[in-house]
Amino acid sequence: MALKIRLRQQGRTNRAFYRLVVTDSRSPRDGKYVEALGWYNPIEAEDDKKMAIKEDRIQHWLNVGAQLTDNAECLIRKSAPHII
């Protein structure tokens, strides 16, 4: 089972927000996931309410062998550059 750390879209039309999750690479974008690692709300104006991630759990999954998608890697670099 190849694991990916990627974004899972939630919310309603034109008000989407995203969860950062660990999932099997074969599952659909909004499908079943193993663990939620944080969230990202691009609509929020305040930086402290825009994103939250669990740095220790991301590091754990990277050590186990999970791969980051491009979008997830970009978000993690913004909030916690020391992980990557």
PDB file of N, CA, C and O in Angstrom:
ATOM      1  N   MET A   1       0.846  -1.178   0.000  1.00  0.00           N
ATOM      2  CA  MET A   1       0.000   0.000   0.000  1.00  0.00           C
ATOM      3  C   MET A   1       0.885   1.233   0.000  1.00  0.00           C
ATOM      4  O   MET A   1       1.648   1.473   0.929  1.00  0.00           O
ATOM      5  N   ALA A   2       0.827   2.034  -1.059  1.00  0.00           N
ATOM      6  CA  ALA A   2       1.591   3.263  -1.163  1.00  0.00           C
ATOM      7  C   ALA A   2       0.804   4.395  -0.507  1.00  0.00           C
ATOM      8  O   ALA A   2      -0.342   4.657  -0.874  1.00  0.00           O
ATOM      9  N   LEU A   3       1.413   5.040   0.466  1.00  0.00           N
ATOM     10  CA  LEU A   3       0.737   6.120   1.189  1.00  0.00           C
ATOM     11  C   LEU A   3       1.136   7.468   0.635  1.00  0.00           C
ATOM     12  O   LEU A   3       2.288   7.693   0.271  1.00  0.00           O
ATOM     13  N   LYS A   4       0.176   8.372   0.580  1.00  0.00           N
ATOM     14  CA  LYS A   4       0.394   9.743   0.136  1.00  0.00           C
ATOM     15  C   LYS A   4      -0.144  10.697   1.191  1.00  0.00           C
ATOM     16  O   LYS A   4      -1.161  10.431   1.819  1.00  0.00           O
ATOM     17  N   ILE A   5       0.547  11.808   1.364  1.00  0.00           N
ATOM     18  CA  ILE A   5       0.031  12.914   2.172  1.00  0.00           C
ATOM     19  C   ILE A   5      -0.486  13.925   1.162  1.00  0.00           C
ATOM     20  O   ILE A   5       0.277  14.459   0.356  1.00  0.00           O
ATOM     21  N   ARG A   6      -1.794  14.150   1.181  1.00  0.00           N
ATOM     22  CA  ARG A   6      -2.399  15.026   0.183  1.00  0.00           C
ATOM     23  C   ARG A   6      -3.573  15.792   0.762  1.00  0.00           C
ATOM     24  O   ARG A   6      -3.978  15.586   1.907  1.00  0.00           O
ATOM     25  N   LEU A   7      -4.147  16.678  -0.063  1.00  0.00           N
ATOM     26  CA  LEU A   7      -5.273  17.498   0.361  1.00  0.00           C
ATOM     27  C   LEU A   7      -6.584  16.806   0.005  1.00  0.00           C
ATOM     28  O   LEU A   7      -6.716  16.225  -1.073  1.00  0.00           O
ATOM     29  N   ARG A   8      -7.526  16.892   0.925  1.00  0.00           N
ATOM     30  CA  ARG A   8      -8.873  16.353   0.738  1.00  0.00           C
ATOM     31  C   ARG A   8      -9.835  17.523   0.755  1.00  0.00           C
ATOM     32  O   ARG A   8      -9.900  18.261   1.734  1.00  0.00           O
ATOM     33  N   GLN A   9     -10.563  17.718  -0.321  1.00  0.00           N
ATOM     34  CA  GLN A   9     -11.448  18.872  -0.441  1.00  0.00           C
ATOM     35  C   GLN A   9     -12.729  18.662   0.349  1.00  0.00           C
ATOM     36  O   GLN A   9     -13.332  17.594   0.318  1.00  0.00           O
ATOM     37  N   GLN A  10     -13.147  19.714   1.077  1.00  0.00           N
ATOM     38  CA  GLN A  10     -14.405  19.701   1.805  1.00  0.00           C
ATOM     39  C   GLN A  10     -15.066  21.063   1.653  1.00  0.00           C
ATOM     40  O   GLN A  10     -14.532  21.949   1.017  1.00  0.00           O
ATOM     41  N   GLY A  11     -16.206  21.232   2.271  1.00  0.00           N
ATOM     42  CA  GLY A  11     -16.915  22.503   2.186  1.00  0.00           C
ATOM     43  C   GLY A  11     -17.966  22.478   1.096  1.00  0.00           C
ATOM     44  O   GLY A  11     -18.308  21.435   0.553  1.00  0.00           O
ATOM     45  N   ARG A  12     -18.458  23.644   0.770  1.00  0.00           N
ATOM     46  CA  ARG A  12     -19.508  23.728  -0.242  1.00  0.00           C
ATOM     47  C   ARG A  12     -18.987  24.428  -1.491  1.00  0.00           C
ATOM     48  O   ARG A  12     -17.842  24.868  -1.530  1.00  0.00           O
ATOM     49  N   THR A  13     -19.820  24.569  -2.481  1.00  0.00           N
ATOM     50  CA  THR A  13     -19.439  25.204  -3.733  1.00  0.00           C
ATOM     51  C   THR A  13     -18.990  26.641  -3.470  1.00  0.00           C
ATOM     52  O   THR A  13     -19.662  27.391  -2.751  1.00  0.00           O
ATOM     53  N   ASN A  14     -17.879  27.013  -4.016  1.00  0.00           N
ATOM     54  CA  ASN A  14     -17.263  28.339  -3.894  1.00  0.00           C
ATOM     55  C   ASN A  14     -16.822  28.685  -2.470  1.00  0.00           C
ATOM     56  O   ASN A  14     -16.470  29.831  -2.199  1.00  0.00           O
ATOM     57  N   ARG A  15     -16.839  27.754  -1.553  1.00  0.00           N
ATOM     58  CA  ARG A  15     -16.364  27.967  -0.174  1.00  0.00           C
ATOM     59  C   ARG A  15     -15.570  26.742   0.289  1.00  0.00           C
ATOM     60  O   ARG A  15     -15.726  26.282   1.419  1.00  0.00           O
ATOM     61  N   ALA A  16     -14.750  26.203  -0.578  1.00  0.00           N
ATOM     62  CA  ALA A  16     -14.029  24.971  -0.277  1.00  0.00           C
ATOM     63  C   ALA A  16     -12.921  25.219   0.743  1.00  0.00           C
ATOM     64  O   ALA A  16     -12.300  26.279   0.762  1.00  0.00           O
ATOM     65  N   PHE A  17     -12.702  24.236   1.597  1.00  0.00           N
ATOM     66  CA  PHE A  17     -11.518  24.207   2.438  1.00  0.00           C
ATOM     67  C   PHE A  17     -10.974  22.790   2.363  1.00  0.00           C
ATOM     68  O   PHE A  17     -11.618  21.897   1.822  1.00  0.00           O
ATOM     69  N   TYR A  18      -9.777  22.603   2.867  1.00  0.00           N
ATOM     70  CA  TYR A  18      -9.079  21.350   2.630  1.00  0.00           C
ATOM     71  C   TYR A  18      -8.559  20.751   3.924  1.00  0.00           C
ATOM     72  O   TYR A  18      -8.198  21.470   4.840  1.00  0.00           O
ATOM     73  N   ARG A  19      -8.509  19.434   3.961  1.00  0.00           N
ATOM     74  CA  ARG A  19      -7.874  18.711   5.063  1.00  0.00           C
ATOM     75  C   ARG A  19      -6.620  18.063   4.519  1.00  0.00           C
ATOM     76  O   ARG A  19      -6.624  17.509   3.421  1.00  0.00           O
ATOM     77  N   LEU A  20      -5.567  18.108   5.298  1.00  0.00           N
ATOM     78  CA  LEU A  20      -4.324  17.430   4.961  1.00  0.00           C
ATOM     79  C   LEU A  20      -4.415  16.036   5.564  1.00  0.00           C
ATOM     80  O   LEU A  20      -4.557  15.900   6.780  1.00  0.00           O
ATOM     81  N   VAL A  21      -4.379  15.003   4.721  1.00  0.00           N
ATOM     82  CA  VAL A  21      -4.613  13.640   5.183  1.00  0.00           C
ATOM     83  C   VAL A  21      -3.563  12.679   4.633  1.00  0.00           C
ATOM     84  O   VAL A  21      -2.921  12.951   3.627  1.00  0.00           O
ATOM     85  N   VAL A  22      -3.417  11.549   5.328  1.00  0.00           N
ATOM     86  CA  VAL A  22      -2.632  10.425   4.830  1.00  0.00           C
ATOM     87  C   VAL A  22      -3.624   9.428   4.259  1.00  0.00           C
ATOM     88  O   VAL A  22      -4.585   9.057   4.930  1.00  0.00           O
ATOM     89  N   THR A  23      -3.399   9.005   3.021  1.00  0.00           N
ATOM     90  CA  THR A  23      -4.335   8.104   2.362  1.00  0.00           C
ATOM     91  C   THR A  23      -3.596   7.154   1.435  1.00  0.00           C
ATOM     92  O   THR A  23      -2.445   7.399   1.067  1.00  0.00           O
ATOM     93  N   ASP A  24      -4.256   6.085   1.070  1.00  0.00           N
ATOM     94  CA  ASP A  24      -3.728   5.177   0.065  1.00  0.00           C
ATOM     95  C   ASP A  24      -3.744   5.908  -1.274  1.00  0.00           C
ATOM     96  O   ASP A  24      -4.712   6.611  -1.591  1.00  0.00           O
ATOM     97  N   SER A  25      -2.697   5.766  -2.055  1.00  0.00           N
ATOM     98  CA  SER A  25      -2.602   6.509  -3.310  1.00  0.00           C
ATOM     99  C   SER A  25      -3.676   6.112  -4.313  1.00  0.00           C
ATOM    100  O   SER A  25      -3.981   6.882  -5.217  1.00  0.00           O
ATOM    101  N   ARG A  26      -4.284   4.948  -4.151  1.00  0.00           N
ATOM    102  CA  ARG A  26      -5.317   4.491  -5.085  1.00  0.00           C
ATOM    103  C   ARG A  26      -6.710   4.997  -4.741  1.00  0.00           C
ATOM    104  O   ARG A  26      -7.630   4.869  -5.540  1.00  0.00           O
ATOM    105  N   SER A  27      -6.908   5.578  -3.567  1.00  0.00           N
ATOM    106  CA  SER A  27      -8.241   6.037  -3.174  1.00  0.00           C
ATOM    107  C   SER A  27      -8.564   7.375  -3.842  1.00  0.00           C
ATOM    108  O   SER A  27      -7.661   8.146  -4.174  1.00  0.00           O
ATOM    109  N   PRO A  28      -9.844   7.692  -4.031  1.00  0.00           N
ATOM    110  CA  PRO A  28     -10.215   8.964  -4.660  1.00  0.00           C
ATOM    111  C   PRO A  28      -9.876  10.168  -3.785  1.00  0.00           C
ATOM    112  O   PRO A  28      -9.625  10.025  -2.588  1.00  0.00           O
ATOM    113  N   ARG A  29      -9.866  11.345  -4.377  1.00  0.00           N
ATOM    114  CA  ARG A  29      -9.466  12.576  -3.699  1.00  0.00           C
ATOM    115  C   ARG A  29     -10.221  12.789  -2.397  1.00  0.00           C
ATOM    116  O   ARG A  29      -9.630  13.158  -1.386  1.00  0.00           O
ATOM    117  N   ASP A  30     -11.515  12.600  -2.404  1.00  0.00           N
ATOM    118  CA  ASP A  30     -12.334  12.852  -1.222  1.00  0.00           C
ATOM    119  C   ASP A  30     -12.748  11.556  -0.531  1.00  0.00           C
ATOM    120  O   ASP A  30     -13.698  11.532   0.233  1.00  0.00           O
ATOM    121  N   GLY A  31     -12.023  10.498  -0.774  1.00  0.00           N
ATOM    122  CA  GLY A  31     -12.385   9.192  -0.230  1.00  0.00           C
ATOM    123  C   GLY A  31     -11.825   8.942   1.158  1.00  0.00           C
ATOM    124  O   GLY A  31     -11.424   9.847   1.887  1.00  0.00           O
ATOM    125  N   LYS A  32     -11.795   7.669   1.512  1.00  0.00           N
ATOM    126  CA  LYS A  32     -11.356   7.221   2.820  1.00  0.00           C
ATOM    127  C   LYS A  32      -9.889   7.591   3.056  1.00  0.00           C
ATOM    128  O   LYS A  32      -9.071   7.535   2.146  1.00  0.00           O
ATOM    129  N   TYR A  33      -9.560   7.944   4.307  1.00  0.00           N
ATOM    130  CA  TYR A  33      -8.182   8.281   4.628  1.00  0.00           C
ATOM    131  C   TYR A  33      -7.761   7.589   5.924  1.00  0.00           C
ATOM    132  O   TYR A  33      -8.588   7.142   6.705  1.00  0.00           O
ATOM    133  N   VAL A  34      -6.440   7.518   6.145  1.00  0.00           N
ATOM    134  CA  VAL A  34      -5.892   6.834   7.306  1.00  0.00           C
ATOM    135  C   VAL A  34      -5.897   7.748   8.524  1.00  0.00           C
ATOM    136  O   VAL A  34      -6.318   7.365   9.610  1.00  0.00           O
ATOM    137  N   GLU A  35      -5.399   8.984   8.343  1.00  0.00           N
ATOM    138  CA  GLU A  35      -5.312   9.926   9.464  1.00  0.00           C
ATOM    139  C   GLU A  35      -5.366  11.360   8.935  1.00  0.00           C
ATOM    140  O   GLU A  35      -4.770  11.666   7.906  1.00  0.00           O
ATOM    141  N   ALA A  36      -6.058  12.227   9.650  1.00  0.00           N
ATOM    142  CA  ALA A  36      -6.091  13.652   9.320  1.00  0.00           C
ATOM    143  C   ALA A  36      -4.904  14.334  10.003  1.00  0.00           C
ATOM    144  O   ALA A  36      -4.671  14.142  11.200  1.00  0.00           O
ATOM    145  N   LEU A  37      -4.149  15.116   9.239  1.00  0.00           N
ATOM    146  CA  LEU A  37      -2.936  15.755   9.751  1.00  0.00           C
ATOM    147  C   LEU A  37      -3.063  17.265   9.915  1.00  0.00           C
ATOM    148  O   LEU A  37      -2.164  17.895  10.452  1.00  0.00           O
ATOM    149  N   GLY A  38      -4.149  17.827   9.454  1.00  0.00           N
ATOM    150  CA  GLY A  38      -4.332  19.269   9.586  1.00  0.00           C
ATOM    151  C   GLY A  38      -5.392  19.764   8.617  1.00  0.00           C
ATOM    152  O   GLY A  38      -6.096  18.973   7.988  1.00  0.00           O
ATOM    153  N   TRP A  39      -5.470  21.081   8.488  1.00  0.00           N
ATOM    154  CA  TRP A  39      -6.458  21.671   7.587  1.00  0.00           C
ATOM    155  C   TRP A  39      -5.910  22.967   7.002  1.00  0.00           C
ATOM    156  O   TRP A  39      -4.962  23.562   7.520  1.00  0.00           O
ATOM    157  N   TYR A  40      -6.519  23.403   5.894  1.00  0.00           N
ATOM    158  CA  TYR A  40      -6.139  24.622   5.192  1.00  0.00           C
ATOM    159  C   TYR A  40      -7.405  25.285   4.674  1.00  0.00           C
ATOM    160  O   TYR A  40      -8.212  24.662   3.996  1.00  0.00           O
ATOM    161  N   ASN A  41      -7.585  26.568   5.012  1.00  0.00           N
ATOM    162  CA  ASN A  41      -8.745  27.329   4.573  1.00  0.00           C
ATOM    163  C   ASN A  41      -8.257  28.522   3.763  1.00  0.00           C
ATOM    164  O   ASN A  41      -7.855  29.540   4.319  1.00  0.00           O
ATOM    165  N   PRO A  42      -8.260  28.449   2.422  1.00  0.00           N
ATOM    166  CA  PRO A  42      -7.720  29.530   1.599  1.00  0.00           C
ATOM    167  C   PRO A  42      -8.556  30.805   1.621  1.00  0.00           C
ATOM    168  O   PRO A  42      -8.054  31.873   1.261  1.00  0.00           O
ATOM    169  N   ILE A  43      -9.785  30.737   2.090  1.00  0.00           N
ATOM    170  CA  ILE A  43     -10.665  31.903   2.090  1.00  0.00           C
ATOM    171  C   ILE A  43     -10.403  32.806   3.294  1.00  0.00           C
ATOM    172  O   ILE A  43     -10.614  34.011   3.238  1.00  0.00           O
ATOM    173  N   GLU A  44      -9.918  32.249   4.369  1.00  0.00           N
ATOM    174  CA  GLU A  44      -9.696  32.992   5.613  1.00  0.00           C
ATOM    175  C   GLU A  44      -8.651  34.086   5.409  1.00  0.00           C
ATOM    176  O   GLU A  44      -7.626  33.877   4.778  1.00  0.00           O
ATOM    177  N   ALA A  45      -8.915  35.264   5.969  1.00  0.00           N
ATOM    178  CA  ALA A  45      -8.008  36.401   5.816  1.00  0.00           C
ATOM    179  C   ALA A  45      -6.868  36.376   6.831  1.00  0.00           C
ATOM    180  O   ALA A  45      -5.732  36.729   6.507  1.00  0.00           O
ATOM    181  N   GLU A  46      -7.157  35.976   8.068  1.00  0.00           N
ATOM    182  CA  GLU A  46      -6.137  35.977   9.118  1.00  0.00           C
ATOM    183  C   GLU A  46      -5.220  34.759   8.964  1.00  0.00           C
ATOM    184  O   GLU A  46      -5.683  33.647   8.777  1.00  0.00           O
ATOM    185  N   ASP A  47      -3.907  34.991   9.067  1.00  0.00           N
ATOM    186  CA  ASP A  47      -2.939  33.918   8.855  1.00  0.00           C
ATOM    187  C   ASP A  47      -3.041  32.814   9.893  1.00  0.00           C
ATOM    188  O   ASP A  47      -2.861  31.642   9.570  1.00  0.00           O
ATOM    189  N   ASP A  48      -3.315  33.164  11.155  1.00  0.00           N
ATOM    190  CA  ASP A  48      -3.374  32.119  12.190  1.00  0.00           C
ATOM    191  C   ASP A  48      -4.609  31.228  12.050  1.00  0.00           C
ATOM    192  O   ASP A  48      -4.638  30.116  12.570  1.00  0.00           O
ATOM    193  N   LYS A  49      -5.637  31.690  11.354  1.00  0.00           N
ATOM    194  CA  LYS A  49      -6.837  30.883  11.126  1.00  0.00           C
ATOM    195  C   LYS A  49      -6.852  30.237   9.748  1.00  0.00           C
ATOM    196  O   LYS A  49      -7.802  29.549   9.392  1.00  0.00           O
ATOM    197  N   LYS A  50      -5.789  30.437   8.973  1.00  0.00           N
ATOM    198  CA  LYS A  50      -5.743  29.951   7.608  1.00  0.00           C
ATOM    199  C   LYS A  50      -5.291  28.496   7.508  1.00  0.00           C
ATOM    200  O   LYS A  50      -5.723  27.767   6.622  1.00  0.00           O
ATOM    201  N   MET A  51      -4.424  28.058   8.454  1.00  0.00           N
ATOM    202  CA  MET A  51      -3.843  26.730   8.333  1.00  0.00           C
ATOM    203  C   MET A  51      -3.410  26.208   9.692  1.00  0.00           C
ATOM    204  O   MET A  51      -2.940  26.964  10.532  1.00  0.00           O
ATOM    205  N   ALA A  52      -3.560  24.910   9.898  1.00  0.00           N
ATOM    206  CA  ALA A  52      -3.062  24.242  11.104  1.00  0.00           C
ATOM    207  C   ALA A  52      -2.621  22.843  10.710  1.00  0.00           C
ATOM    208  O   ALA A  52      -3.349  22.142  10.006  1.00  0.00           O
ATOM    209  N   ILE A  53      -1.409  22.465  11.128  1.00  0.00           N
ATOM    210  CA  ILE A  53      -0.923  21.126  10.825  1.00  0.00           C
ATOM    211  C   ILE A  53      -0.302  20.499  12.065  1.00  0.00           C
ATOM    212  O   ILE A  53       0.143  21.209  12.962  1.00  0.00           O
ATOM    213  N   LYS A  54      -0.288  19.179  12.085  1.00  0.00           N
ATOM    214  CA  LYS A  54       0.341  18.421  13.166  1.00  0.00           C
ATOM    215  C   LYS A  54       1.730  18.008  12.680  1.00  0.00           C
ATOM    216  O   LYS A  54       1.893  17.005  11.996  1.00  0.00           O
ATOM    217  N   GLU A  55       2.747  18.802  13.043  1.00  0.00           N
ATOM    218  CA  GLU A  55       4.094  18.598  12.536  1.00  0.00           C
ATOM    219  C   GLU A  55       4.670  17.247  12.939  1.00  0.00           C
ATOM    220  O   GLU A  55       5.322  16.585  12.130  1.00  0.00           O
ATOM    221  N   ASP A  56       4.430  16.827  14.182  1.00  0.00           N
ATOM    222  CA  ASP A  56       4.993  15.557  14.646  1.00  0.00           C
ATOM    223  C   ASP A  56       4.409  14.370  13.890  1.00  0.00           C
ATOM    224  O   ASP A  56       5.119  13.409  13.566  1.00  0.00           O
ATOM    225  N   ARG A  57       3.128  14.404  13.568  1.00  0.00           N
ATOM    226  CA  ARG A  57       2.498  13.309  12.832  1.00  0.00           C
ATOM    227  C   ARG A  57       2.946  13.296  11.362  1.00  0.00           C
ATOM    228  O   ARG A  57       3.115  12.233  10.770  1.00  0.00           O
ATOM    229  N   ILE A  58       3.149  14.471  10.780  1.00  0.00           N
ATOM    230  CA  ILE A  58       3.652  14.517   9.412  1.00  0.00           C
ATOM    231  C   ILE A  58       5.040  13.904   9.359  1.00  0.00           C
ATOM    232  O   ILE A  58       5.347  13.101   8.472  1.00  0.00           O
ATOM    233  N   GLN A  59       5.882  14.265  10.317  1.00  0.00           N
ATOM    234  CA  GLN A  59       7.227  13.702  10.370  1.00  0.00           C
ATOM    235  C   GLN A  59       7.178  12.188  10.537  1.00  0.00           C
ATOM    236  O   GLN A  59       7.942  11.463   9.910  1.00  0.00           O
ATOM    237  N   HIS A  60       6.256  11.711  11.379  1.00  0.00           N
ATOM    238  CA  HIS A  60       6.100  10.262  11.569  1.00  0.00           C
ATOM    239  C   HIS A  60       5.772   9.570  10.254  1.00  0.00           C
ATOM    240  O   HIS A  60       6.380   8.558   9.895  1.00  0.00           O
ATOM    241  N   TRP A  61       4.798  10.093   9.513  1.00  0.00           N
ATOM    242  CA  TRP A  61       4.381   9.451   8.275  1.00  0.00           C
ATOM    243  C   TRP A  61       5.452   9.539   7.210  1.00  0.00           C
ATOM    244  O   TRP A  61       5.610   8.620   6.398  1.00  0.00           O
ATOM    245  N   LEU A  62       6.221  10.621   7.181  1.00  0.00           N
ATOM    246  CA  LEU A  62       7.331  10.710   6.234  1.00  0.00           C
ATOM    247  C   LEU A  62       8.398   9.673   6.561  1.00  0.00           C
ATOM    248  O   LEU A  62       8.987   9.068   5.667  1.00  0.00           O
ATOM    249  N   ASN A  63       8.648   9.441   7.850  1.00  0.00           N
ATOM    250  CA  ASN A  63       9.614   8.426   8.261  1.00  0.00           C
ATOM    251  C   ASN A  63       9.141   7.014   7.911  1.00  0.00           C
ATOM    252  O   ASN A  63       9.951   6.140   7.632  1.00  0.00           O
ATOM    253  N   VAL A  64       7.845   6.798   7.947  1.00  0.00           N
ATOM    254  CA  VAL A  64       7.274   5.489   7.607  1.00  0.00           C
ATOM    255  C   VAL A  64       7.366   5.233   6.100  1.00  0.00           C
ATOM    256  O   VAL A  64       7.393   4.091   5.666  1.00  0.00           O
ATOM    257  N   GLY A  65       7.425   6.289   5.300  1.00  0.00           N
ATOM    258  CA  GLY A  65       7.561   6.121   3.853  1.00  0.00           C
ATOM    259  C   GLY A  65       6.489   6.790   3.024  1.00  0.00           C
ATOM    260  O   GLY A  65       6.431   6.574   1.807  1.00  0.00           O
ATOM    261  N   ALA A  66       5.633   7.597   3.622  1.00  0.00           N
ATOM    262  CA  ALA A  66       4.598   8.295   2.861  1.00  0.00           C
ATOM    263  C   ALA A  66       5.234   9.357   1.969  1.00  0.00           C
ATOM    264  O   ALA A  66       6.242   9.965   2.321  1.00  0.00           O
ATOM    265  N   GLN A  67       4.631   9.572   0.819  1.00  0.00           N
ATOM    266  CA  GLN A  67       5.112  10.565  -0.133  1.00  0.00           C
ATOM    267  C   GLN A  67       4.197  11.788  -0.098  1.00  0.00           C
ATOM    268  O   GLN A  67       2.989  11.658   0.050  1.00  0.00           O
ATOM    269  N   LEU A  68       4.779  12.976  -0.250  1.00  0.00           N
ATOM    270  CA  LEU A  68       4.010  14.219  -0.297  1.00  0.00           C
ATOM    271  C   LEU A  68       3.599  14.528  -1.727  1.00  0.00           C
ATOM    272  O   LEU A  68       4.391  14.348  -2.652  1.00  0.00           O
ATOM    273  N   THR A  69       2.375  15.011  -1.905  1.00  0.00           N
ATOM    274  CA  THR A  69       1.998  15.549  -3.206  1.00  0.00           C
ATOM    275  C   THR A  69       2.566  16.955  -3.319  1.00  0.00           C
ATOM    276  O   THR A  69       3.005  17.546  -2.321  1.00  0.00           O
ATOM    277  N   ASP A  70       2.557  17.513  -4.502  1.00  0.00           N
ATOM    278  CA  ASP A  70       3.137  18.840  -4.724  1.00  0.00           C
ATOM    279  C   ASP A  70       2.429  19.922  -3.910  1.00  0.00           C
ATOM    280  O   ASP A  70       3.068  20.770  -3.293  1.00  0.00           O
ATOM    281  N   ASN A  71       1.103  19.898  -3.902  1.00  0.00           N
ATOM    282  CA  ASN A  71       0.347  20.911  -3.161  1.00  0.00           C
ATOM    283  C   ASN A  71       0.544  20.776  -1.662  1.00  0.00           C
ATOM    284  O   ASN A  71       0.679  21.778  -0.950  1.00  0.00           O
ATOM    285  N   ALA A  72       0.560  19.555  -1.165  1.00  0.00           N
ATOM    286  CA  ALA A  72       0.784  19.343   0.266  1.00  0.00           C
ATOM    287  C   ALA A  72       2.182  19.798   0.663  1.00  0.00           C
ATOM    288  O   ALA A  72       2.363  20.414   1.712  1.00  0.00           O
ATOM    289  N   GLU A  73       3.166  19.518  -0.169  1.00  0.00           N
ATOM    290  CA  GLU A  73       4.531  19.932   0.127  1.00  0.00           C
ATOM    291  C   GLU A  73       4.650  21.455   0.181  1.00  0.00           C
ATOM    292  O   GLU A  73       5.314  22.004   1.051  1.00  0.00           O
ATOM    293  N   CYS A  74       3.981  22.142  -0.717  1.00  0.00           N
ATOM    294  CA  CYS A  74       3.994  23.606  -0.732  1.00  0.00           C
ATOM    295  C   CYS A  74       3.397  24.167   0.555  1.00  0.00           C
ATOM    296  O   CYS A  74       3.963  25.093   1.148  1.00  0.00           O
ATOM    297  N   LEU A  75       2.275  23.622   1.017  1.00  0.00           N
ATOM    298  CA  LEU A  75       1.661  24.093   2.258  1.00  0.00           C
ATOM    299  C   LEU A  75       2.539  23.829   3.476  1.00  0.00           C
ATOM    300  O   LEU A  75       2.666  24.677   4.352  1.00  0.00           O
ATOM    301  N   ILE A  76       3.162  22.665   3.513  1.00  0.00           N
ATOM    302  CA  ILE A  76       4.008  22.332   4.655  1.00  0.00           C
ATOM    303  C   ILE A  76       5.254  23.218   4.662  1.00  0.00           C
ATOM    304  O   ILE A  76       5.701  23.644   5.720  1.00  0.00           O
ATOM    305  N   ARG A  77       5.796  23.526   3.493  1.00  0.00           N
ATOM    306  CA  ARG A  77       6.948  24.429   3.427  1.00  0.00           C
ATOM    307  C   ARG A  77       6.599  25.815   3.964  1.00  0.00           C
ATOM    308  O   ARG A  77       7.437  26.480   4.583  1.00  0.00           O
ATOM    309  N   LYS A  78       5.384  26.276   3.740  1.00  0.00           N
ATOM    310  CA  LYS A  78       4.963  27.598   4.220  1.00  0.00           C
ATOM    311  C   LYS A  78       4.838  27.629   5.730  1.00  0.00           C
ATOM    312  O   LYS A  78       5.222  28.595   6.386  1.00  0.00           O
ATOM    313  N   SER A  79       4.259  26.578   6.316  1.00  0.00           N
ATOM    314  CA  SER A  79       3.971  26.619   7.753  1.00  0.00           C
ATOM    315  C   SER A  79       5.049  25.993   8.606  1.00  0.00           C
ATOM    316  O   SER A  79       5.234  26.393   9.748  1.00  0.00           O
ATOM    317  N   ALA A  80       5.753  24.985   8.097  1.00  0.00           N
ATOM    318  CA  ALA A  80       6.781  24.292   8.878  1.00  0.00           C
ATOM    319  C   ALA A  80       7.940  23.874   7.967  1.00  0.00           C
ATOM    320  O   ALA A  80       8.065  22.700   7.625  1.00  0.00           O
ATOM    321  N   PRO A  81       8.776  24.811   7.553  1.00  0.00           N
ATOM    322  CA  PRO A  81       9.840  24.480   6.583  1.00  0.00           C
ATOM    323  C   PRO A  81      10.900  23.529   7.125  1.00  0.00           C
ATOM    324  O   PRO A  81      11.607  22.899   6.353  1.00  0.00           O
ATOM    325  N   HIS A  82      11.004  23.376   8.420  1.00  0.00           N
ATOM    326  CA  HIS A  82      12.016  22.493   8.989  1.00  0.00           C
ATOM    327  C   HIS A  82      11.685  21.006   8.834  1.00  0.00           C
ATOM    328  O   HIS A  82      12.544  20.159   9.027  1.00  0.00           O
ATOM    329  N   ILE A  83      10.459  20.676   8.467  1.00  0.00           N
ATOM    330  CA  ILE A  83      10.069  19.280   8.306  1.00  0.00           C
ATOM    331  C   ILE A  83      10.663  18.708   7.011  1.00  0.00           C
ATOM    332  O   ILE A  83      11.136  17.592   6.980  1.00  0.00           O
ATOM    333  N   ILE A  84      10.630  19.491   5.964  1.00  0.00           N
ATOM    334  CA  ILE A  84      11.068  18.988   4.651  1.00  0.00           C
ATOM    335  C   ILE A  84      12.532  19.315   4.416  1.00  0.00           C
ATOM    336  O   ILE A  84      13.020  20.329   4.605  1.00  0.00           O
TER     337      ILE A  84
END
